[in-house]
Amino acid sequence: MNEYQGNSAGFSLPFKLPKFSDISDKVGDLLGTGEFSNRVGEMVMNATSETLISADYSLNMAISDSINSSLENTDFAAKAIQRRLKSDNSKVVSLTMTLCDVCFKNGDQHVHIEFQRREFLEHFLALYHNKELDSEVKKRALEMVKEWSESCQNSHLNNFKEYYQKMKNKVNPSNYQHKNAAKHNFAPNFNQFGMSPGESNAPLNPAQEMIKLKVDLVC
């Protein structure tokens, strides 16, 4: 098998093809129109750099103050944050979530409204499709959205609750599986036939013999 040969369905390339959105992001960076081309976007990039040893909370607070000061800065920051959440680097995503949490907890109402937009929360849900990320990063994302949901439970910002449930289902799909398994449970109910599992060795009358034969054929 050569390096271009994959399974019987076709072949696989020896490298990972970039997504169209990644190409678009790079073009925007080169043209100076990307998410990091403005001052707030540049601050977000620096606050989530993989070269950092740990989160820079002073820079995170500076970003929070900046987005509280204007709707335009909130929009700039949200777009830059979404870009960083698409990273395959677990450290970058983790630092981005730390920045999100700082901005949310210190943010005004318009910041909360921006964060609960479906377009923004879709990036958190998409983390579960990124196989390059550590499971701890995904677990932290779930806990953070849950916390946001609980803090906004008495407001009209109900998208947090919806996306928390979607993310939770990604973590534990057995909730759905159990519901469907119950619908297709063919285990026999011996009690309704005057029998019990413990009586399987006891002599059976003709009617019970017929029932047991049918049950054995089904199971």
mmCIF file with all atom_site columns, C-alpha atoms in Angstrom:
data_model
loop_
_atom_site.group_PDB
_atom_site.id
_atom_site.type_symbol
_atom_site.label_atom_id
_atom_site.label_alt_id
_atom_site.label_comp_id
_atom_site.label_asym_id
_atom_site.label_entity_id
_atom_site.label_seq_id
_atom_site.pdbx_PDB_ins_code
_atom_site.Cartn_x
_atom_site.Cartn_y
_atom_site.Cartn_z
_atom_site.occupancy
_atom_site.B_iso_or_equiv
_atom_site.pdbx_formal_charge
_atom_site.auth_seq_id
_atom_site.auth_comp_id
_atom_site.auth_asym_id
_atom_site.auth_atom_id
_atom_site.pdbx_PDB_model_num
ATOM 1   C CA . MET A 1 1   ? 0.000   0.000   0.000  1.00 0.00 ? 1   MET A CA 1
ATOM 2   C CA . ASN A 1 2   ? 1.492   3.342   -0.998 1.00 0.00 ? 2   ASN A CA 1
ATOM 3   C CA . GLU A 1 3   ? 1.071   6.536   0.977  1.00 0.00 ? 3   GLU A CA 1
ATOM 4   C CA . TYR A 1 4   ? -1.894  7.600   -1.116 1.00 0.00 ? 4   TYR A CA 1
ATOM 5   C CA . GLN A 1 5   ? -3.723  4.314   -0.629 1.00 0.00 ? 5   GLN A CA 1
ATOM 6   C CA . GLY A 1 6   ? -6.368  4.320   2.085  1.00 0.00 ? 6   GLY A CA 1
ATOM 7   C CA . ASN A 1 7   ? -9.228  1.901   2.481  1.00 0.00 ? 7   ASN A CA 1
ATOM 8   C CA . SER A 1 8   ? -11.097 0.102   -0.273 1.00 0.00 ? 8   SER A CA 1
ATOM 9   C CA . ALA A 1 9   ? -13.404 3.090   -0.698 1.00 0.00 ? 9   ALA A CA 1
ATOM 10  C CA . GLY A 1 10  ? -10.603 5.293   -2.024 1.00 0.00 ? 10  GLY A CA 1
ATOM 11  C CA . PHE A 1 11  ? -7.318  6.848   -1.015 1.00 0.00 ? 11  PHE A CA 1
ATOM 12  C CA . SER A 1 12  ? -6.205  9.214   1.700  1.00 0.00 ? 12  SER A CA 1
ATOM 13  C CA . LEU A 1 13  ? -3.855  12.141  1.321  1.00 0.00 ? 13  LEU A CA 1
ATOM 14  C CA . PRO A 1 14  ? -0.617  12.131  3.366  1.00 0.00 ? 14  PRO A CA 1
ATOM 15  C CA . PHE A 1 15  ? -1.539  15.556  4.761  1.00 0.00 ? 15  PHE A CA 1
ATOM 16  C CA . LYS A 1 16  ? -4.575  17.292  6.187  1.00 0.00 ? 16  LYS A CA 1
ATOM 17  C CA . LEU A 1 17  ? -6.412  19.554  3.786  1.00 0.00 ? 17  LEU A CA 1
ATOM 18  C CA . PRO A 1 18  ? -7.241  22.988  5.215  1.00 0.00 ? 18  PRO A CA 1
ATOM 19  C CA . LYS A 1 19  ? -10.885 23.941  5.682  1.00 0.00 ? 19  LYS A CA 1
ATOM 20  C CA . PHE A 1 20  ? -12.294 26.694  3.485  1.00 0.00 ? 20  PHE A CA 1
ATOM 21  C CA . SER A 1 21  ? -12.953 28.794  6.606  1.00 0.00 ? 21  SER A CA 1
ATOM 22  C CA . ASP A 1 22  ? -9.269  28.453  7.575  1.00 0.00 ? 22  ASP A CA 1
ATOM 23  C CA . ILE A 1 23  ? -8.186  29.664  4.145  1.00 0.00 ? 23  ILE A CA 1
ATOM 24  C CA . SER A 1 24  ? -10.608 32.587  4.406  1.00 0.00 ? 24  SER A CA 1
ATOM 25  C CA . ASP A 1 25  ? -9.206  33.457  7.842  1.00 0.00 ? 25  ASP A CA 1
ATOM 26  C CA . LYS A 1 26  ? -5.639  33.450  6.523  1.00 0.00 ? 26  LYS A CA 1
ATOM 27  C CA . VAL A 1 27  ? -6.571  35.640  3.562  1.00 0.00 ? 27  VAL A CA 1
ATOM 28  C CA . GLY A 1 28  ? -8.204  38.100  5.959  1.00 0.00 ? 28  GLY A CA 1
ATOM 29  C CA . ASP A 1 29  ? -5.034  38.165  8.041  1.00 0.00 ? 29  ASP A CA 1
ATOM 30  C CA . LEU A 1 30  ? -2.898  38.897  4.983  1.00 0.00 ? 30  LEU A CA 1
ATOM 31  C CA . LEU A 1 31  ? -5.226  41.663  3.799  1.00 0.00 ? 31  LEU A CA 1
ATOM 32  C CA . GLY A 1 32  ? -5.461  43.199  7.251  1.00 0.00 ? 32  GLY A CA 1
ATOM 33  C CA . THR A 1 33  ? -9.221  42.610  7.460  1.00 0.00 ? 33  THR A CA 1
ATOM 34  C CA . GLY A 1 34  ? -9.208  39.577  9.765  1.00 0.00 ? 34  GLY A CA 1
ATOM 35  C CA . GLU A 1 35  ? -10.400 39.192  13.330 1.00 0.00 ? 35  GLU A CA 1
ATOM 36  C CA . PHE A 1 36  ? -7.005  40.241  14.728 1.00 0.00 ? 36  PHE A CA 1
ATOM 37  C CA . SER A 1 37  ? -6.583  43.340  12.544 1.00 0.00 ? 37  SER A CA 1
ATOM 38  C CA . ASN A 1 38  ? -8.052  45.711  15.151 1.00 0.00 ? 38  ASN A CA 1
ATOM 39  C CA . ARG A 1 39  ? -6.732  46.599  18.602 1.00 0.00 ? 39  ARG A CA 1
ATOM 40  C CA . VAL A 1 40  ? -9.195  44.426  20.535 1.00 0.00 ? 40  VAL A CA 1
ATOM 41  C CA . GLY A 1 41  ? -8.645  41.458  18.231 1.00 0.00 ? 41  GLY A CA 1
ATOM 42  C CA . GLU A 1 42  ? -4.897  41.787  18.662 1.00 0.00 ? 42  GLU A CA 1
ATOM 43  C CA . MET A 1 43  ? -5.349  41.822  22.441 1.00 0.00 ? 43  MET A CA 1
ATOM 44  C CA . VAL A 1 44  ? -7.437  38.627  22.228 1.00 0.00 ? 44  VAL A CA 1
ATOM 45  C CA . MET A 1 45  ? -4.736  36.953  20.139 1.00 0.00 ? 45  MET A CA 1
ATOM 46  C CA . ASN A 1 46  ? -2.051  37.905  22.673 1.00 0.00 ? 46  ASN A CA 1
ATOM 47  C CA . ALA A 1 47  ? -4.183  36.778  25.629 1.00 0.00 ? 47  ALA A CA 1
ATOM 48  C CA . THR A 1 48  ? -4.679  33.351  24.063 1.00 0.00 ? 48  THR A CA 1
ATOM 49  C CA . SER A 1 49  ? -1.194  32.783  22.693 1.00 0.00 ? 49  SER A CA 1
ATOM 50  C CA . GLU A 1 50  ? 0.177   29.256  23.038 1.00 0.00 ? 50  GLU A CA 1
ATOM 51  C CA . THR A 1 51  ? 3.498   30.794  24.144 1.00 0.00 ? 51  THR A CA 1
ATOM 52  C CA . LEU A 1 52  ? 1.961   31.912  27.448 1.00 0.00 ? 52  LEU A CA 1
ATOM 53  C CA . ILE A 1 53  ? 2.859   29.856  30.496 1.00 0.00 ? 53  ILE A CA 1
ATOM 54  C CA . SER A 1 54  ? -0.469  30.668  32.130 1.00 0.00 ? 54  SER A CA 1
ATOM 55  C CA . ALA A 1 55  ? -3.413  33.022  31.646 1.00 0.00 ? 55  ALA A CA 1
ATOM 56  C CA . ASP A 1 56  ? -2.574  36.731  31.689 1.00 0.00 ? 56  ASP A CA 1
ATOM 57  C CA . TYR A 1 57  ? -5.392  38.000  33.905 1.00 0.00 ? 57  TYR A CA 1
ATOM 58  C CA . SER A 1 58  ? -4.328  41.624  33.696 1.00 0.00 ? 58  SER A CA 1
ATOM 59  C CA . LEU A 1 59  ? -4.635  41.452  29.895 1.00 0.00 ? 59  LEU A CA 1
ATOM 60  C CA . ASN A 1 60  ? -7.933  39.561  30.211 1.00 0.00 ? 60  ASN A CA 1
ATOM 61  C CA . MET A 1 61  ? -9.321  42.314  32.441 1.00 0.00 ? 61  MET A CA 1
ATOM 62  C CA . ALA A 1 62  ? -8.106  44.954  29.996 1.00 0.00 ? 62  ALA A CA 1
ATOM 63  C CA . ILE A 1 63  ? -10.050 43.183  27.240 1.00 0.00 ? 63  ILE A CA 1
ATOM 64  C CA . SER A 1 64  ? -13.103 42.975  29.500 1.00 0.00 ? 64  SER A CA 1
ATOM 65  C CA . ASP A 1 65  ? -12.941 46.703  30.227 1.00 0.00 ? 65  ASP A CA 1
ATOM 66  C CA . SER A 1 66  ? -12.572 47.414  26.531 1.00 0.00 ? 66  SER A CA 1
ATOM 67  C CA . ILE A 1 67  ? -15.632 45.402  25.451 1.00 0.00 ? 67  ILE A CA 1
ATOM 68  C CA . ASN A 1 68  ? -17.687 46.923  28.260 1.00 0.00 ? 68  ASN A CA 1
ATOM 69  C CA . SER A 1 69  ? -16.897 50.346  26.865 1.00 0.00 ? 69  SER A CA 1
ATOM 70  C CA . SER A 1 70  ? -18.521 49.921  23.454 1.00 0.00 ? 70  SER A CA 1
ATOM 71  C CA . LEU A 1 71  ? -20.686 47.574  21.358 1.00 0.00 ? 71  LEU A CA 1
ATOM 72  C CA . GLU A 1 72  ? -18.147 47.764  18.549 1.00 0.00 ? 72  GLU A CA 1
ATOM 73  C CA . ASN A 1 73  ? -15.380 46.415  20.764 1.00 0.00 ? 73  ASN A CA 1
ATOM 74  C CA . THR A 1 74  ? -17.707 43.639  21.959 1.00 0.00 ? 74  THR A CA 1
ATOM 75  C CA . ASP A 1 75  ? -18.262 42.603  18.351 1.00 0.00 ? 75  ASP A CA 1
ATOM 76  C CA . PHE A 1 76  ? -14.537 42.694  17.594 1.00 0.00 ? 76  PHE A CA 1
ATOM 77  C CA . ALA A 1 77  ? -13.733 40.588  20.662 1.00 0.00 ? 77  ALA A CA 1
ATOM 78  C CA . ALA A 1 78  ? -16.499 38.042  19.985 1.00 0.00 ? 78  ALA A CA 1
ATOM 79  C CA . LYS A 1 79  ? -15.249 37.443  16.440 1.00 0.00 ? 79  LYS A CA 1
ATOM 80  C CA . ALA A 1 80  ? -11.652 37.067  17.610 1.00 0.00 ? 80  ALA A CA 1
ATOM 81  C CA . ILE A 1 81  ? -12.714 34.669  20.369 1.00 0.00 ? 81  ILE A CA 1
ATOM 82  C CA . GLN A 1 82  ? -14.686 32.545  17.901 1.00 0.00 ? 82  GLN A CA 1
ATOM 83  C CA . ARG A 1 83  ? -11.601 32.365  15.686 1.00 0.00 ? 83  ARG A CA 1
ATOM 84  C CA . ARG A 1 84  ? -9.475  31.148  18.597 1.00 0.00 ? 84  ARG A CA 1
ATOM 85  C CA . LEU A 1 85  ? -12.075 28.537  19.596 1.00 0.00 ? 85  LEU A CA 1
ATOM 86  C CA . LYS A 1 86  ? -11.542 26.924  16.182 1.00 0.00 ? 86  LYS A CA 1
ATOM 87  C CA . SER A 1 87  ? -7.916  26.173  17.049 1.00 0.00 ? 87  SER A CA 1
ATOM 88  C CA . ASP A 1 88  ? -6.674  22.572  17.221 1.00 0.00 ? 88  ASP A CA 1
ATOM 89  C CA . ASN A 1 89  ? -4.363  23.558  20.075 1.00 0.00 ? 89  ASN A CA 1
ATOM 90  C CA . SER A 1 90  ? -5.830  22.645  23.474 1.00 0.00 ? 90  SER A CA 1
ATOM 91  C CA . LYS A 1 91  ? -3.814  25.333  25.240 1.00 0.00 ? 91  LYS A CA 1
ATOM 92  C CA . VAL A 1 92  ? -5.110  28.068  22.934 1.00 0.00 ? 92  VAL A CA 1
ATOM 93  C CA . VAL A 1 93  ? -8.715  26.917  23.417 1.00 0.00 ? 93  VAL A CA 1
ATOM 94  C CA . SER A 1 94  ? -8.268  26.674  27.184 1.00 0.00 ? 94  SER A CA 1
ATOM 95  C CA . LEU A 1 95  ? -6.832  30.208  27.391 1.00 0.00 ? 95  LEU A CA 1
ATOM 96  C CA . THR A 1 96  ? -9.697  31.416  25.192 1.00 0.00 ? 96  THR A CA 1
ATOM 97  C CA . MET A 1 97  ? -12.240 29.911  27.574 1.00 0.00 ? 97  MET A CA 1
ATOM 98  C CA . THR A 1 98  ? -10.501 31.602  30.504 1.00 0.00 ? 98  THR A CA 1
ATOM 99  C CA . LEU A 1 99  ? -10.804 34.920  28.664 1.00 0.00 ? 99  LEU A CA 1
ATOM 100 C CA . CYS A 1 100 ? -14.491 34.218  27.938 1.00 0.00 ? 100 CYS A CA 1
ATOM 101 C CA . ASP A 1 101 ? -15.189 33.511  31.589 1.00 0.00 ? 101 ASP A CA 1
ATOM 102 C CA . VAL A 1 102 ? -13.454 36.697  32.745 1.00 0.00 ? 102 VAL A CA 1
ATOM 103 C CA . CYS A 1 103 ? -15.388 38.773  30.199 1.00 0.00 ? 103 CYS A CA 1
ATOM 104 C CA . PHE A 1 104 ? -18.704 37.158  31.090 1.00 0.00 ? 104 PHE A CA 1
ATOM 105 C CA . LYS A 1 105 ? -18.324 37.527  34.858 1.00 0.00 ? 105 LYS A CA 1
ATOM 106 C CA . ASN A 1 106 ? -17.191 41.136  34.562 1.00 0.00 ? 106 ASN A CA 1
ATOM 107 C CA . GLY A 1 107 ? -19.324 42.005  31.566 1.00 0.00 ? 107 GLY A CA 1
ATOM 108 C CA . ASP A 1 108 ? -22.335 44.236  31.148 1.00 0.00 ? 108 ASP A CA 1
ATOM 109 C CA . GLN A 1 109 ? -25.670 43.048  29.762 1.00 0.00 ? 109 GLN A CA 1
ATOM 110 C CA . HIS A 1 110 ? -24.639 43.592  26.145 1.00 0.00 ? 110 HIS A CA 1
ATOM 111 C CA . VAL A 1 111 ? -21.680 41.253  26.658 1.00 0.00 ? 111 VAL A CA 1
ATOM 112 C CA . HIS A 1 112 ? -23.979 38.508  27.956 1.00 0.00 ? 112 HIS A CA 1
ATOM 113 C CA . ILE A 1 113 ? -26.294 39.041  24.990 1.00 0.00 ? 113 ILE A CA 1
ATOM 114 C CA . GLU A 1 114 ? -23.354 38.699  22.579 1.00 0.00 ? 114 GLU A CA 1
ATOM 115 C CA . PHE A 1 115 ? -22.112 35.500  24.233 1.00 0.00 ? 115 PHE A CA 1
ATOM 116 C CA . GLN A 1 116 ? -25.536 33.852  24.170 1.00 0.00 ? 116 GLN A CA 1
ATOM 117 C CA . ARG A 1 117 ? -25.948 34.287  20.427 1.00 0.00 ? 117 ARG A CA 1
ATOM 118 C CA . ARG A 1 118 ? -26.261 30.953  18.627 1.00 0.00 ? 118 ARG A CA 1
ATOM 119 C CA . GLU A 1 119 ? -23.407 31.816  16.270 1.00 0.00 ? 119 GLU A CA 1
ATOM 120 C CA . PHE A 1 120 ? -21.138 32.276  19.284 1.00 0.00 ? 120 PHE A CA 1
ATOM 121 C CA . LEU A 1 121 ? -22.290 29.183  21.211 1.00 0.00 ? 121 LEU A CA 1
ATOM 122 C CA . GLU A 1 122 ? -22.027 26.993  18.120 1.00 0.00 ? 122 GLU A CA 1
ATOM 123 C CA . HIS A 1 123 ? -18.262 27.294  18.480 1.00 0.00 ? 123 HIS A CA 1
ATOM 124 C CA . PHE A 1 124 ? -18.477 25.709  21.938 1.00 0.00 ? 124 PHE A CA 1
ATOM 125 C CA . LEU A 1 125 ? -20.595 22.880  20.574 1.00 0.00 ? 125 LEU A CA 1
ATOM 126 C CA . ALA A 1 126 ? -18.119 22.404  17.723 1.00 0.00 ? 126 ALA A CA 1
ATOM 127 C CA . LEU A 1 127 ? -15.358 21.645  20.241 1.00 0.00 ? 127 LEU A CA 1
ATOM 128 C CA . TYR A 1 128 ? -16.832 18.146  20.581 1.00 0.00 ? 128 TYR A CA 1
ATOM 129 C CA . HIS A 1 129 ? -16.166 17.474  16.901 1.00 0.00 ? 129 HIS A CA 1
ATOM 130 C CA . ASN A 1 130 ? -12.502 18.484  17.177 1.00 0.00 ? 130 ASN A CA 1
ATOM 131 C CA . LYS A 1 131 ? -10.568 15.276  17.787 1.00 0.00 ? 131 LYS A CA 1
ATOM 132 C CA . GLU A 1 132 ? -7.332  17.198  18.359 1.00 0.00 ? 132 GLU A CA 1
ATOM 133 C CA . LEU A 1 133 ? -8.527  18.697  21.659 1.00 0.00 ? 133 LEU A CA 1
ATOM 134 C CA . ASP A 1 134 ? -8.056  17.171  25.097 1.00 0.00 ? 134 ASP A CA 1
ATOM 135 C CA . SER A 1 135 ? -11.128 15.781  26.841 1.00 0.00 ? 135 SER A CA 1
ATOM 136 C CA . GLU A 1 136 ? -10.468 18.089  29.799 1.00 0.00 ? 136 GLU A CA 1
ATOM 137 C CA . VAL A 1 137 ? -10.889 21.125  27.547 1.00 0.00 ? 137 VAL A CA 1
ATOM 138 C CA . LYS A 1 138 ? -14.277 19.879  26.393 1.00 0.00 ? 138 LYS A CA 1
ATOM 139 C CA . LYS A 1 139 ? -15.298 19.075  29.963 1.00 0.00 ? 139 LYS A CA 1
ATOM 140 C CA . ARG A 1 140 ? -14.375 22.589  31.059 1.00 0.00 ? 140 ARG A CA 1
ATOM 141 C CA . ALA A 1 141 ? -16.410 24.094  28.208 1.00 0.00 ? 141 ALA A CA 1
ATOM 142 C CA . LEU A 1 142 ? -19.456 22.153  29.371 1.00 0.00 ? 142 LEU A CA 1
ATOM 143 C CA . GLU A 1 143 ? -19.033 23.279  32.979 1.00 0.00 ? 143 GLU A CA 1
ATOM 144 C CA . MET A 1 144 ? -18.587 26.906  31.927 1.00 0.00 ? 144 MET A CA 1
ATOM 145 C CA . VAL A 1 145 ? -21.714 27.027  29.751 1.00 0.00 ? 145 VAL A CA 1
ATOM 146 C CA . LYS A 1 146 ? -23.640 25.338  32.566 1.00 0.00 ? 146 LYS A CA 1
ATOM 147 C CA . GLU A 1 147 ? -22.485 28.059  34.948 1.00 0.00 ? 147 GLU A CA 1
ATOM 148 C CA . TRP A 1 148 ? -23.534 30.761  32.493 1.00 0.00 ? 148 TRP A CA 1
ATOM 149 C CA . SER A 1 149 ? -26.905 29.077  32.098 1.00 0.00 ? 149 SER A CA 1
ATOM 150 C CA . GLU A 1 150 ? -27.495 28.996  35.843 1.00 0.00 ? 150 GLU A CA 1
ATOM 151 C CA . SER A 1 151 ? -26.494 32.632  36.276 1.00 0.00 ? 151 SER A CA 1
ATOM 152 C CA . CYS A 1 152 ? -28.989 33.677  33.583 1.00 0.00 ? 152 CYS A CA 1
ATOM 153 C CA . GLN A 1 153 ? -31.857 31.346  34.464 1.00 0.00 ? 153 GLN A CA 1
ATOM 154 C CA . ASN A 1 154 ? -34.103 34.236  35.526 1.00 0.00 ? 154 ASN A CA 1
ATOM 155 C CA . SER A 1 155 ? -33.479 36.236  32.358 1.00 0.00 ? 155 SER A CA 1
ATOM 156 C CA . HIS A 1 156 ? -34.492 35.933  28.704 1.00 0.00 ? 156 HIS A CA 1
ATOM 157 C CA . LEU A 1 157 ? -31.019 34.617  27.802 1.00 0.00 ? 157 LEU A CA 1
ATOM 158 C CA . ASN A 1 158 ? -32.105 30.995  27.447 1.00 0.00 ? 158 ASN A CA 1
ATOM 159 C CA . ASN A 1 159 ? -29.722 29.935  24.667 1.00 0.00 ? 159 ASN A CA 1
ATOM 160 C CA . PHE A 1 160 ? -27.154 29.032  27.326 1.00 0.00 ? 160 PHE A CA 1
ATOM 161 C CA . LYS A 1 161 ? -29.487 26.371  28.712 1.00 0.00 ? 161 LYS A CA 1
ATOM 162 C CA . GLU A 1 162 ? -30.227 25.006  25.247 1.00 0.00 ? 162 GLU A CA 1
ATOM 163 C CA . TYR A 1 163 ? -26.561 24.708  24.302 1.00 0.00 ? 163 TYR A CA 1
ATOM 164 C CA . TYR A 1 164 ? -25.597 23.278  27.664 1.00 0.00 ? 164 TYR A CA 1
ATOM 165 C CA . GLN A 1 165 ? -28.061 20.440  27.003 1.00 0.00 ? 165 GLN A CA 1
ATOM 166 C CA . LYS A 1 166 ? -26.712 19.954  23.474 1.00 0.00 ? 166 LYS A CA 1
ATOM 167 C CA . MET A 1 167 ? -23.155 19.786  24.794 1.00 0.00 ? 167 MET A CA 1
ATOM 168 C CA . LYS A 1 168 ? -24.187 17.465  27.607 1.00 0.00 ? 168 LYS A CA 1
ATOM 169 C CA . ASN A 1 169 ? -25.720 15.087  25.070 1.00 0.00 ? 169 ASN A CA 1
ATOM 170 C CA . LYS A 1 170 ? -22.412 15.076  23.192 1.00 0.00 ? 170 LYS A CA 1
ATOM 171 C CA . VAL A 1 171 ? -20.619 14.044  26.381 1.00 0.00 ? 171 VAL A CA 1
ATOM 172 C CA . ASN A 1 172 ? -23.191 11.428  27.421 1.00 0.00 ? 172 ASN A CA 1
ATOM 173 C CA . PRO A 1 173 ? -25.141 10.177  24.390 1.00 0.00 ? 173 PRO A CA 1
ATOM 174 C CA . SER A 1 174 ? -26.281 7.187   26.489 1.00 0.00 ? 174 SER A CA 1
ATOM 175 C CA . ASN A 1 175 ? -29.241 9.321   27.626 1.00 0.00 ? 175 ASN A CA 1
ATOM 176 C CA . TYR A 1 176 ? -30.633 8.996   24.128 1.00 0.00 ? 176 TYR A CA 1
ATOM 177 C CA . GLN A 1 177 ? -29.571 5.370   23.791 1.00 0.00 ? 177 GLN A CA 1
ATOM 178 C CA . HIS A 1 178 ? -31.310 4.327   27.002 1.00 0.00 ? 178 HIS A CA 1
ATOM 179 C CA . LYS A 1 179 ? -34.573 5.864   25.838 1.00 0.00 ? 179 LYS A CA 1
ATOM 180 C CA . ASN A 1 180 ? -34.427 3.940   22.582 1.00 0.00 ? 180 ASN A CA 1
ATOM 181 C CA . ALA A 1 181 ? -33.317 0.719   24.240 1.00 0.00 ? 181 ALA A CA 1
ATOM 182 C CA . ALA A 1 182 ? -36.438 0.804   26.399 1.00 0.00 ? 182 ALA A CA 1
ATOM 183 C CA . LYS A 1 183 ? -38.572 0.918   23.254 1.00 0.00 ? 183 LYS A CA 1
ATOM 184 C CA . HIS A 1 184 ? -36.883 -2.216  21.902 1.00 0.00 ? 184 HIS A CA 1
ATOM 185 C CA . ASN A 1 185 ? -36.593 -4.251  25.074 1.00 0.00 ? 185 ASN A CA 1
ATOM 186 C CA . PHE A 1 186 ? -37.634 -7.794  24.178 1.00 0.00 ? 186 PHE A CA 1
ATOM 187 C CA . ALA A 1 187 ? -36.825 -9.321  27.571 1.00 0.00 ? 187 ALA A CA 1
ATOM 188 C CA . PRO A 1 188 ? -39.734 -11.631 28.476 1.00 0.00 ? 188 PRO A CA 1
ATOM 189 C CA . ASN A 1 189 ? -42.014 -10.803 31.389 1.00 0.00 ? 189 ASN A CA 1
ATOM 190 C CA . PHE A 1 190 ? -42.369 -14.165 33.094 1.00 0.00 ? 190 PHE A CA 1
ATOM 191 C CA . ASN A 1 191 ? -44.732 -12.872 35.764 1.00 0.00 ? 191 ASN A CA 1
ATOM 192 C CA . GLN A 1 192 ? -47.577 -12.289 33.345 1.00 0.00 ? 192 GLN A CA 1
ATOM 193 C CA . PHE A 1 193 ? -47.422 -15.984 32.417 1.00 0.00 ? 193 PHE A CA 1
ATOM 194 C CA . GLY A 1 194 ? -47.471 -17.185 35.999 1.00 0.00 ? 194 GLY A CA 1
ATOM 195 C CA . MET A 1 195 ? -43.735 -17.878 35.840 1.00 0.00 ? 195 MET A CA 1
ATOM 196 C CA . SER A 1 196 ? -40.570 -16.345 37.265 1.00 0.00 ? 196 SER A CA 1
ATOM 197 C CA . PRO A 1 197 ? -36.929 -16.588 36.180 1.00 0.00 ? 197 PRO A CA 1
ATOM 198 C CA . GLY A 1 198 ? -36.164 -18.583 39.310 1.00 0.00 ? 198 GLY A CA 1
ATOM 199 C CA . GLU A 1 199 ? -38.708 -21.209 38.352 1.00 0.00 ? 199 GLU A CA 1
ATOM 200 C CA . SER A 1 200 ? -37.082 -22.101 35.039 1.00 0.00 ? 200 SER A CA 1
ATOM 201 C CA . ASN A 1 201 ? -36.034 -25.545 36.336 1.00 0.00 ? 201 ASN A CA 1
ATOM 202 C CA . ALA A 1 202 ? -39.461 -26.335 37.733 1.00 0.00 ? 202 ALA A CA 1
ATOM 203 C CA . PRO A 1 203 ? -41.826 -28.638 35.749 1.00 0.00 ? 203 PRO A CA 1
ATOM 204 C CA . LEU A 1 204 ? -43.876 -26.684 33.224 1.00 0.00 ? 204 LEU A CA 1
ATOM 205 C CA . ASN A 1 205 ? -47.410 -27.328 32.097 1.00 0.00 ? 205 ASN A CA 1
ATOM 206 C CA . PRO A 1 206 ? -48.075 -27.567 28.307 1.00 0.00 ? 206 PRO A CA 1
ATOM 207 C CA . ALA A 1 207 ? -49.128 -23.908 28.036 1.00 0.00 ? 207 ALA A CA 1
ATOM 208 C CA . GLN A 1 208 ? -45.988 -22.729 29.833 1.00 0.00 ? 208 GLN A CA 1
ATOM 209 C CA . GLU A 1 209 ? -43.839 -25.051 27.657 1.00 0.00 ? 209 GLU A CA 1
ATOM 210 C CA . MET A 1 210 ? -45.266 -23.361 24.539 1.00 0.00 ? 210 MET A CA 1
ATOM 211 C CA . ILE A 1 211 ? -44.648 -19.870 25.992 1.00 0.00 ? 211 ILE A CA 1
ATOM 212 C CA . LYS A 1 212 ? -41.075 -20.759 26.943 1.00 0.00 ? 212 LYS A CA 1
ATOM 213 C CA . LEU A 1 213 ? -40.443 -22.144 23.446 1.00 0.00 ? 213 LEU A CA 1
ATOM 214 C CA . LYS A 1 214 ? -41.648 -18.877 21.858 1.00 0.00 ? 214 LYS A CA 1
ATOM 215 C CA . VAL A 1 215 ? -39.546 -16.818 24.266 1.00 0.00 ? 215 VAL A CA 1
ATOM 216 C CA . ASP A 1 216 ? -36.450 -18.921 23.495 1.00 0.00 ? 216 ASP A CA 1
ATOM 217 C CA . LEU A 1 217 ? -36.991 -18.414 19.768 1.00 0.00 ? 217 LEU A CA 1
ATOM 218 C CA . VAL A 1 218 ? -37.304 -14.633 20.188 1.00 0.00 ? 218 VAL A CA 1
ATOM 219 C CA . CYS A 1 219 ? -34.298 -14.286 22.505 1.00 0.00 ? 219 CYS A CA 1
#
